[in-house]
Short mmCIF file of C-alpha atoms in Angstrom, two decimals:
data_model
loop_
_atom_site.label_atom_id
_atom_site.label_comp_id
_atom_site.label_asym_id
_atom_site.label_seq_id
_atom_site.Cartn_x
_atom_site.Cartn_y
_atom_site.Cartn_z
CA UNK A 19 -48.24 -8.37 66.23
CA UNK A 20 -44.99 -10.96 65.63
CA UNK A 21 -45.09 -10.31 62.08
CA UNK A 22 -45.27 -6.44 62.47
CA UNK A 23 -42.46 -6.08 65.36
CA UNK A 24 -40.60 -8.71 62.52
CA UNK A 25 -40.97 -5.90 59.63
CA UNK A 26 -40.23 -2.91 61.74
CA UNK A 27 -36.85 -4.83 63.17
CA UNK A 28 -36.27 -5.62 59.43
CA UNK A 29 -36.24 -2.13 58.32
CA UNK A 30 -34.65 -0.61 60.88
CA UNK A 31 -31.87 -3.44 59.99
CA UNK A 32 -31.72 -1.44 56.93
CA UNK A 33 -31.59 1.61 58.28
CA UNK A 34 -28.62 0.19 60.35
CA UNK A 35 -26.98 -0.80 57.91
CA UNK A 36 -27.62 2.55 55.79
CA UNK A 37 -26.32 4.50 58.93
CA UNK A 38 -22.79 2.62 58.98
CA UNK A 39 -22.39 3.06 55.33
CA UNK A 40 -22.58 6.71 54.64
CA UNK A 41 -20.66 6.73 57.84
CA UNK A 42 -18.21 4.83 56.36
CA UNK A 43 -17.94 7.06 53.04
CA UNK A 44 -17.80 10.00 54.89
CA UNK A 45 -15.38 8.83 58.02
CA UNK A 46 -13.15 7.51 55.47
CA UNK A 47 -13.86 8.79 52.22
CA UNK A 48 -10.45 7.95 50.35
CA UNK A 49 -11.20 3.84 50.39
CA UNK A 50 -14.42 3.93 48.51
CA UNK A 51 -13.68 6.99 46.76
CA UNK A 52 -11.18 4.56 44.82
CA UNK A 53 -13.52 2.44 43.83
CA UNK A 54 -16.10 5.33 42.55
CA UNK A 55 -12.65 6.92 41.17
CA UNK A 56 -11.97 3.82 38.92
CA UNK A 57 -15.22 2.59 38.27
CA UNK A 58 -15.63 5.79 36.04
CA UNK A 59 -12.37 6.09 34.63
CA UNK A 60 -12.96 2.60 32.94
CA UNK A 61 -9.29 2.13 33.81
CA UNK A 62 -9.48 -1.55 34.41
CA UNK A 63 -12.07 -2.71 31.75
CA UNK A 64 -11.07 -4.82 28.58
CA UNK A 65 -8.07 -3.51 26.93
CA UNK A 66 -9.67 -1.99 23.68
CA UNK A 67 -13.06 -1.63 24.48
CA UNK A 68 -15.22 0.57 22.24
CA UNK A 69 -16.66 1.67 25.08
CA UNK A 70 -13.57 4.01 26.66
CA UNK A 71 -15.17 7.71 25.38
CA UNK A 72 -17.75 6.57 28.07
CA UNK A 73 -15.22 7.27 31.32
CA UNK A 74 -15.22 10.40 33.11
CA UNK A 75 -11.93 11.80 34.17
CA UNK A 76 -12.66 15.38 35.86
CA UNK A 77 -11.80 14.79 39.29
CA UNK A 78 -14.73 17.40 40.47
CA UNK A 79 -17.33 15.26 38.55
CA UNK A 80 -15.67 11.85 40.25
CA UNK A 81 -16.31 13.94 43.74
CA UNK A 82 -19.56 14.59 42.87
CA UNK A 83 -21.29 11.36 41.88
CA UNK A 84 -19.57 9.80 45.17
CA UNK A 85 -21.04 12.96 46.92
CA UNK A 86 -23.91 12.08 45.23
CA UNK A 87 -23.88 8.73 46.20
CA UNK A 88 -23.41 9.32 50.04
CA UNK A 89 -26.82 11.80 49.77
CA UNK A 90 -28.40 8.78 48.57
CA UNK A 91 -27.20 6.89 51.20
CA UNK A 92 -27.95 9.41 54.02
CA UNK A 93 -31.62 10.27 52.96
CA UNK A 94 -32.17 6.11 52.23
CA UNK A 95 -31.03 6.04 56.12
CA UNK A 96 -33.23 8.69 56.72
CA UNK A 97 -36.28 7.55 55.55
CA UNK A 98 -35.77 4.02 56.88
CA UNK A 99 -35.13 4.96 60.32
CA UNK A 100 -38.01 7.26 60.27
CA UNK A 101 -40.02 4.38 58.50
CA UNK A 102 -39.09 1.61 60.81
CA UNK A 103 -39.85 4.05 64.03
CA UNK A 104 -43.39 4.88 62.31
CA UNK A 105 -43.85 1.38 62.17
CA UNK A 106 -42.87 0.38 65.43
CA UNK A 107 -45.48 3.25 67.35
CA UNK A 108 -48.42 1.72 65.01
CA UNK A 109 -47.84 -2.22 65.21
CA UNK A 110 -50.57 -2.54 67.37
CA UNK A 111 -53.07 0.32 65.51
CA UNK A 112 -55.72 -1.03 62.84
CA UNK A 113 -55.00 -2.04 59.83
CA UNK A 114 -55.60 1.19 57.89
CA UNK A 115 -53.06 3.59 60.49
CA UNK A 116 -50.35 0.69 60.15
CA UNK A 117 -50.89 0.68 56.38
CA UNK A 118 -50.22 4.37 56.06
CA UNK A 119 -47.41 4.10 58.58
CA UNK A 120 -45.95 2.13 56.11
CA UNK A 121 -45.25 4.53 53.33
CA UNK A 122 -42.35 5.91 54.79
CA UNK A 123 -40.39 2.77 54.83
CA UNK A 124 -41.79 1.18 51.27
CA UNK A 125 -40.27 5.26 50.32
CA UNK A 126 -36.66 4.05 51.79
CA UNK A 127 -36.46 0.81 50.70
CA UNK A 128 -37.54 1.56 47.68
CA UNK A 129 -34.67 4.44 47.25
CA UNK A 130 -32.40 1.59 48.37
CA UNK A 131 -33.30 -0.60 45.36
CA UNK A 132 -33.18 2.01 43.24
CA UNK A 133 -29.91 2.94 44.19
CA UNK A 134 -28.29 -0.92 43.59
CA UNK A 135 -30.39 -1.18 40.07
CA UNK A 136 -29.87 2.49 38.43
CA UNK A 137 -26.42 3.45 40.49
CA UNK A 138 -24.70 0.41 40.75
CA UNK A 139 -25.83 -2.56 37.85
CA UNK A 140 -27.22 0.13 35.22
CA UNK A 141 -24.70 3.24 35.50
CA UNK A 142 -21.49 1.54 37.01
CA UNK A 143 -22.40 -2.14 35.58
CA UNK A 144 -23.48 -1.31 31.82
CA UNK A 145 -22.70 2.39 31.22
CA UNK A 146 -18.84 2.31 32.76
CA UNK A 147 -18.62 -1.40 32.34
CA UNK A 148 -17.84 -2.42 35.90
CA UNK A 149 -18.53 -5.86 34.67
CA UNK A 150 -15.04 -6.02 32.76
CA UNK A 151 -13.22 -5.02 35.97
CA UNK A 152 -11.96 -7.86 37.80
CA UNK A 153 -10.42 -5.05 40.84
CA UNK A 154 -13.46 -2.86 41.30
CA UNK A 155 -16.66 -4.80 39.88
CA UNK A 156 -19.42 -3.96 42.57
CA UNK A 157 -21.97 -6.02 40.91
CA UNK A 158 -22.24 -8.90 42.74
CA UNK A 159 -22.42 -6.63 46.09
CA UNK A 160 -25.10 -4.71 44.66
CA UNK A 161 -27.17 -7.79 43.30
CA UNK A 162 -27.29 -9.18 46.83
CA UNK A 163 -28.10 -5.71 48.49
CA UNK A 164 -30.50 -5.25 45.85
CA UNK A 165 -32.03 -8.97 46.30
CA UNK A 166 -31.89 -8.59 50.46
CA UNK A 167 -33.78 -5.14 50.03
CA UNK A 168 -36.04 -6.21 47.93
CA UNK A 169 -36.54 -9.44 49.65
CA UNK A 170 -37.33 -7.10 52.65
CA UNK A 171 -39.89 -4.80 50.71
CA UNK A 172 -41.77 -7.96 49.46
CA UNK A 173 -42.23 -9.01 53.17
CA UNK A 174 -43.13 -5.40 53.94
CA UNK A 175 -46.38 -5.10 51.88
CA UNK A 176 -47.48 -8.17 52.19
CA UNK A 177 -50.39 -8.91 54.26
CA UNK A 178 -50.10 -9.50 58.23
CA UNK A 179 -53.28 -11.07 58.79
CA UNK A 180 -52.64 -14.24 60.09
CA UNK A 181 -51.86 -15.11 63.49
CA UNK A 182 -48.40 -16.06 65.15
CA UNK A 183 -48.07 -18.02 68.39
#
């Protein structure tokens, strides 16, 4: 039961974490707004880039992926709390009932990693370029989210067979 109670503290870390950051968006919106704000206006990438028809400069659509991305955060919270809280009322079931309490969290973390790989290294990385920006590139906070997630997932799933003094 030491490696179950492990997972279940593990993703409710997540869902922690989660909880504090769309907290943070929404408690004080204008300091990562900036970053969202000139992540997609490209306005610190390579001078002369052939990639500047790329940045979007309507404020309302700027609003709206950062909306977008504190939804994201809220229902990844969401799902991980409920997850982790599933989990911890079925660590001492059978196999089978822990196994299905388990989809709920695999669902979370899973929106997590998505979120780092398609949000963060694939839309703001290689679509807007982040990468170029030496002010507001995110990647290297999103690789380690995305690797600590994942790392977490891994652990999830895996088999809890064995015994631990």
């Amino acid at each position: 039961m030491t490696l179950r109670l492990s997972k279940c503290l593990l993703v409710l870390a997540v869902a922690f974490y989660y909880t504090l950051v769309a907290f943070n968006n929404v408690t004080d919106f204008s300091s990562n707004y900036e970053f969202v704000h000139h992540v997609l206006l490209m306005d610190t990438t390579f001078p002369g880039n052939r990639g500047m028809w790329r940045a979007l400069h309507p404020l309302a659509l700027q609003y709206a992926f950062y909306g977008g991305i504190i939804l994201w955060e809220t229902a990844t919270a969401i799902l991980c709390w409920w997850g982790g809280f599933r989990l911890l009322r079925a660590r001492h079931a059978p196999r089978a009932a822990y196994s299905h309490a388990r989809r709920t969290a695999v669902l979370g973390l899973t929106l997590s990693l998505l979120m780092w790989l398609v949000a963060f290294l694939t839309v703001g990385g290689e679509w807007f370029l982040m990468w170029q920006s030496h002010t507001w590139n995110g990647q290297d906070a999103a690789f380690r989210m995305f690797t600590v997630v994942g790392i977490i997932l891994v652990y999830l799933v895996l088999p809890d067979g064995e015994t631990i003094p």
